[in-house]
Coordinates of C-alpha atoms in Angstrom, one line a residue:
X1 CA 19.0 114.0 -41.0
X2 CA 18.8 114.4 -37.2
X3 CA 18.2 117.6 -35.4
X4 CA 21.3 119.2 -37.0
X5 CA 23.3 116.0 -37.0
X6 CA 26.4 117.8 -37.9
X7 CA 26.3 119.9 -34.7
X8 CA 25.4 116.9 -32.6
X9 CA 28.5 115.2 -34.1
X10 CA 30.6 118.0 -32.9
X11 CA 29.1 117.8 -29.5
X12 CA 29.8 114.1 -29.3
X13 CA 33.4 114.4 -30.6
X14 CA 34.2 117.1 -28.1
X15 CA 32.7 115.3 -25.1
X16 CA 33.1 111.7 -25.8
X17 CA 36.6 111.9 -27.4
X18 CA 36.0 108.8 -29.4
X19 CA 33.7 106.6 -31.5
X20 CA 30.3 105.6 -30.3
X21 CA 31.3 102.2 -29.2
X22 CA 34.1 103.7 -27.0
X23 CA 32.3 106.6 -25.4
X24 CA 32.4 105.4 -21.8
X25 CA 36.0 104.4 -22.0
X26 CA 37.0 107.6 -23.7
X27 CA 35.2 109.8 -21.2
X28 CA 36.6 108.0 -18.2
X29 CA 40.1 108.5 -19.7
X30 CA 39.5 112.2 -20.3
X31 CA 41.5 113.3 -17.3
X32 CA 44.6 111.6 -18.5
X33 CA 44.0 112.8 -22.1
X34 CA 43.6 116.4 -21.0
X35 CA 46.7 116.3 -18.8
X36 CA 48.7 114.9 -21.7
X37 CA 47.5 117.6 -24.0
X38 CA 48.2 120.3 -21.5
X39 CA 51.7 119.1 -21.0
X40 CA 52.2 118.8 -24.8
X41 CA 50.9 122.3 -25.5
X42 CA 52.3 124.2 -22.6
X43 CA 55.3 122.2 -21.4
X44 CA 54.0 122.4 -17.8
X45 CA 56.4 121.9 -14.9
X46 CA 55.6 119.4 -12.1
X47 CA 54.0 121.9 -9.8
X48 CA 51.7 123.1 -12.6
X49 CA 50.9 119.6 -13.6
X50 CA 49.8 118.7 -10.1
X51 CA 47.6 121.8 -9.8
X52 CA 46.2 121.0 -13.3
X53 CA 45.5 117.4 -12.3
X54 CA 43.4 118.6 -9.4
X55 CA 41.4 121.1 -11.4
X56 CA 40.8 118.7 -14.3
X57 CA 39.4 116.1 -11.9
X58 CA 37.0 118.6 -10.3
X59 CA 36.0 119.9 -13.7
X60 CA 35.4 116.4 -15.0
X61 CA 33.2 115.6 -11.9
X62 CA 31.3 118.8 -12.3
X63 CA 30.8 118.0 -16.0
X64 CA 29.7 114.5 -15.3
X65 CA 27.1 115.6 -12.7
X66 CA 25.8 118.7 -14.4
X67 CA 26.4 118.7 -18.1
X68 CA 26.0 115.0 -19.1
X69 CA 22.3 115.0 -17.9
X70 CA 21.7 118.0 -20.2
X71 CA 23.2 116.2 -23.1
X72 CA 20.8 113.3 -22.4
X73 CA 17.9 115.7 -22.5
X74 CA 19.1 117.3 -25.7
X75 CA 19.5 113.9 -27.5
X76 CA 16.2 112.7 -26.2
X77 CA 14.4 115.8 -27.5
X78 CA 16.3 115.7 -30.8
X79 CA 15.3 112.0 -31.2
X80 CA 11.7 112.9 -30.8
X81 CA 12.0 115.6 -33.4
X82 CA 13.8 113.3 -35.8
X83 CA 11.3 110.5 -35.5
X84 CA 8.5 112.9 -36.6
X85 CA 10.5 114.5 -39.4
X86 CA 12.3 117.8 -39.0
X87 CA 10.9 121.3 -39.3
X88 CA 13.0 124.5 -39.7
X89 CA 12.4 125.4 -36.0
X90 CA 14.0 122.1 -35.0
X91 CA 17.2 122.9 -36.7
X92 CA 17.3 126.4 -35.1
X93 CA 16.6 124.9 -31.7
X94 CA 19.5 122.4 -32.0
X95 CA 21.9 125.0 -33.2
X96 CA 21.1 127.4 -30.4
X97 CA 21.0 124.7 -27.7
X98 CA 24.4 123.2 -28.6
X99 CA 26.1 126.5 -29.1
X100 CA 24.8 127.6 -25.7
X101 CA 26.1 124.5 -24.0
X102 CA 29.5 124.8 -25.8
X103 CA 30.0 128.4 -24.8
X104 CA 29.0 127.8 -21.2
X105 CA 31.3 124.7 -21.0
X106 CA 34.2 126.6 -22.5
X107 CA 33.8 129.6 -20.2
X108 CA 33.7 127.2 -17.2
X109 CA 36.8 125.4 -18.4
X110 CA 38.6 128.8 -18.8
X111 CA 37.6 129.7 -15.2
X112 CA 39.0 126.4 -13.9
X113 CA 42.2 126.6 -15.9
X114 CA 43.0 130.3 -15.3
X115 CA 45.0 129.9 -12.1
X116 CA 47.4 127.6 -13.9
X117 CA 47.4 129.6 -17.1
X118 CA 48.2 132.7 -15.2
X119 CA 51.5 131.1 -14.0
X120 CA 52.8 130.3 -17.5
X121 CA 56.3 131.6 -18.1
X122 CA 57.4 133.2 -21.4
X123 CA 59.1 130.0 -22.6
X124 CA 55.9 128.1 -21.9
X125 CA 53.8 130.5 -23.9
X126 CA 56.4 130.3 -26.7
X127 CA 56.0 126.5 -26.6
X128 CA 52.2 127.0 -27.0
X129 CA 52.7 129.3 -30.0
X130 CA 55.0 126.8 -31.6
X131 CA 52.5 124.0 -31.1
X132 CA 49.7 126.2 -32.5
X133 CA 51.8 127.0 -35.6
X134 CA 52.6 123.4 -36.1
X135 CA 48.9 122.5 -36.0
X136 CA 48.1 125.4 -38.3
X137 CA 50.6 124.2 -40.8
X138 CA 49.0 120.8 -40.7
X139 CA 45.6 122.3 -41.2
X140 CA 46.7 124.4 -44.2
X141 CA 48.3 121.4 -45.8
X142 CA 45.2 119.3 -45.3
X143 CA 42.6 121.9 -46.3
X144 CA 44.2 124.7 -48.2
X145 CA 46.8 123.0 -50.4
X146 CA 46.3 122.0 -54.0
X147 CA 44.0 123.6 -56.6
X148 CA 40.4 124.5 -55.9
X149 CA 39.0 121.2 -57.2
X150 CA 41.2 119.1 -54.9
X151 CA 40.3 121.2 -51.9
X152 CA 36.6 120.9 -52.8
X153 CA 36.9 117.1 -53.2
X154 CA 38.6 116.8 -49.7
X155 CA 35.8 118.9 -48.1
X156 CA 33.1 116.9 -49.9
X157 CA 34.6 113.6 -48.8
X158 CA 34.8 114.8 -45.1
X159 CA 31.2 116.2 -45.2
X160 CA 29.8 113.1 -46.8
X161 CA 31.6 110.9 -44.3
X162 CA 30.3 112.8 -41.3
X163 CA 26.7 112.5 -42.5
X164 CA 27.1 108.8 -43.3
X165 CA 28.4 108.1 -39.8
X166 CA 24.8 108.8 -38.8
X167 CA 22.7 107.6 -41.7
X168 CA 24.8 104.8 -43.2
X169 CA 25.3 104.9 -47.0
X170 CA 23.7 107.8 -48.8
X171 CA 22.1 107.4 -52.2
X172 CA 23.2 109.3 -55.3
X173 CA 20.6 112.0 -55.0
X174 CA 21.6 112.7 -51.3
X175 CA 25.3 112.8 -52.3
X176 CA 24.6 115.3 -55.0
X177 CA 22.7 117.5 -52.5
X178 CA 25.8 117.5 -50.3
X179 CA 28.0 118.3 -53.2
X180 CA 25.8 121.3 -54.1
X181 CA 26.2 122.6 -50.6
X182 CA 30.0 122.2 -50.6
X183 CA 30.3 123.9 -54.0
X184 CA 28.3 126.8 -52.8
X185 CA 31.1 127.6 -50.2
X186 CA 34.4 127.4 -52.0
X187 CA 36.2 129.8 -49.5
X188 CA 34.8 128.5 -46.2
X189 CA 37.9 126.7 -45.1
X190 CA 40.2 129.6 -46.1
X191 CA 38.0 132.1 -44.2
X192 CA 37.8 129.9 -41.2
X193 CA 41.6 129.4 -41.1
X194 CA 42.1 133.2 -41.0
X195 CA 39.6 133.4 -38.1
X196 CA 41.2 130.5 -36.3
X197 CA 44.6 132.2 -36.4
X198 CA 43.1 135.5 -35.3
X199 CA 41.3 133.8 -32.3
X200 CA 44.5 132.0 -31.3
X201 CA 46.5 135.2 -31.4
X202 CA 43.9 136.9 -29.2
X203 CA 44.0 134.1 -26.7
X204 CA 47.8 134.1 -26.6
X205 CA 47.9 137.8 -26.0
X206 CA 45.5 137.4 -23.0
X207 CA 48.0 134.8 -21.6
X208 CA 50.8 137.3 -22.0
X209 CA 49.1 140.3 -20.6
X210 CA 46.9 139.0 -17.7
X211 CA 48.6 137.3 -14.7
X212 CA 45.7 137.8 -12.3
X213 CA 43.7 134.5 -12.4
X214 CA 40.3 136.1 -11.8
X215 CA 40.9 138.7 -14.5
X216 CA 42.3 136.1 -16.9
X217 CA 39.4 133.8 -16.3
X218 CA 36.9 136.7 -17.1
X219 CA 38.8 137.6 -20.3
X220 CA 39.0 134.1 -21.5
X221 CA 35.3 133.5 -20.8
X222 CA 34.4 136.6 -22.8
X223 CA 36.6 135.3 -25.7
X224 CA 34.6 132.1 -25.8
X225 CA 31.2 133.7 -25.1
X226 CA 31.5 136.6 -27.5
X227 CA 33.5 135.2 -30.4
X228 CA 31.8 137.5 -32.9
X229 CA 33.4 140.6 -31.3
X230 CA 36.7 140.3 -33.2
X231 CA 35.5 138.6 -36.4
X232 CA 35.8 140.1 -39.8
X233 CA 32.8 141.1 -41.7
X234 CA 33.8 138.7 -44.4
X235 CA 33.8 135.8 -41.9
X236 CA 30.5 136.9 -40.3
X237 CA 28.8 137.1 -43.7
X238 CA 30.1 133.8 -45.0
X239 CA 29.4 132.0 -41.7
X240 CA 25.7 133.2 -41.6
X241 CA 25.3 132.0 -45.2
X242 CA 27.0 128.7 -44.4
X243 CA 24.8 128.1 -41.3
X244 CA 21.7 128.9 -43.2
X245 CA 22.7 126.6 -46.1
X246 CA 23.6 123.8 -43.7
X247 CA 20.3 124.1 -42.0
X248 CA 18.5 123.8 -45.4
X249 CA 20.8 120.8 -46.3
X250 CA 19.8 119.0 -43.1
X251 CA 16.1 119.7 -43.8
X252 CA 16.4 118.5 -47.4
X253 CA 18.2 115.3 -46.5
X254 CA 15.8 114.6 -43.7
X255 CA 12.9 114.6 -46.2
X256 CA 14.8 112.0 -48.3
X257 CA 15.8 109.6 -45.5
X258 CA 14.7 106.1 -46.0
X259 CA 13.1 104.3 -43.0
X260 CA 16.4 102.4 -42.5
X261 CA 18.4 105.6 -42.5
X262 CA 16.1 107.3 -40.0
X263 CA 16.2 104.3 -37.7
X264 CA 20.0 104.3 -37.9
X265 CA 20.1 108.0 -36.8
X266 CA 17.7 107.3 -34.0
X267 CA 19.7 104.3 -32.8
X268 CA 22.9 106.2 -32.8
X269 CA 21.3 109.0 -30.8
X270 CA 19.9 106.5 -28.3
X271 CA 23.2 104.9 -27.8
X272 CA 24.9 108.2 -27.0
X273 CA 22.0 109.1 -24.7
X274 CA 22.4 105.8 -22.9
X275 CA 26.2 106.2 -22.6
X276 CA 25.8 109.7 -21.2
X277 CA 23.1 108.6 -18.8
X278 CA 25.4 105.8 -17.5
X279 CA 28.4 108.2 -17.2
X280 CA 26.3 110.8 -15.4
X281 CA 25.6 108.2 -12.7
X282 CA 29.2 107.1 -12.3
X283 CA 30.8 109.6 -9.9
X284 CA 34.6 109.6 -9.3
X285 CA 36.2 109.6 -5.9
X286 CA 36.5 113.4 -5.7
X287 CA 32.9 114.2 -6.8
X288 CA 31.9 115.3 -3.4
X289 CA 35.0 117.4 -2.6
X290 CA 35.1 121.1 -2.4
X291 CA 36.0 122.7 -5.7
X292 CA 39.2 124.8 -5.5
X293 CA 38.7 128.5 -5.8
X294 CA 40.6 130.8 -8.2
X295 CA 44.2 131.2 -7.2
X296 CA 44.8 134.5 -5.6
X297 CA 41.2 135.0 -4.7

């Protein structure tokens, strides 16, 4: 189905913040979107917002110049693999490449945000906790409510929809293969929800305990780069099984793709690569400015 299309979809959703036809507009609006989200989650004051605006702009320019070209290379390489038909090594390559880019990006973002996060007051951290709990309640309602059959149906619909965003309509046999995959992991959303809450609690505790920006940046970077450290054995075991089964699902679907489906996947990859290439060449007005150092350093 495309060198782990599910993972590439996550990459695109995280970076582009929108549908394929709106990638460039969404990316160019990312500064405003991130500032809005920061204000919504943390209830930042004017001074913090000004500092955050500067850092987001520099981070955005760094990402445009340094990371987007890497995404172009990833998509180009993935497209070459997809065009020839996937092998097990291709899926492993895509998984590791995208995971590596995500963790590096998250650690860099943590370093950039740490000087502002270190200034958060107790009431602002409380606002964050309230927002996280609100989101968790929404997550639980969407994915954990109802009986097991209803939960399975919702997950099946989402999984199928994500694949079809790349391939177009799947045939009955392909849909059954996805259904088999979903049915093999009845507890995945429940286990992930528990891990999500644990990770959030750890992050909030770091914000409460560490007010030195450099130390907070290092701690947050470690939280992103070594997520396995605090995970339960149940989660680690289920996640390994889920990733292995997803890899096999991708390989199985790839073998059944029609020429039209494969062409659709390749066209979508090419469009993203073209958008990322164009965005990488469009520098903002602060691209050449000196990046601010960590506060207190």
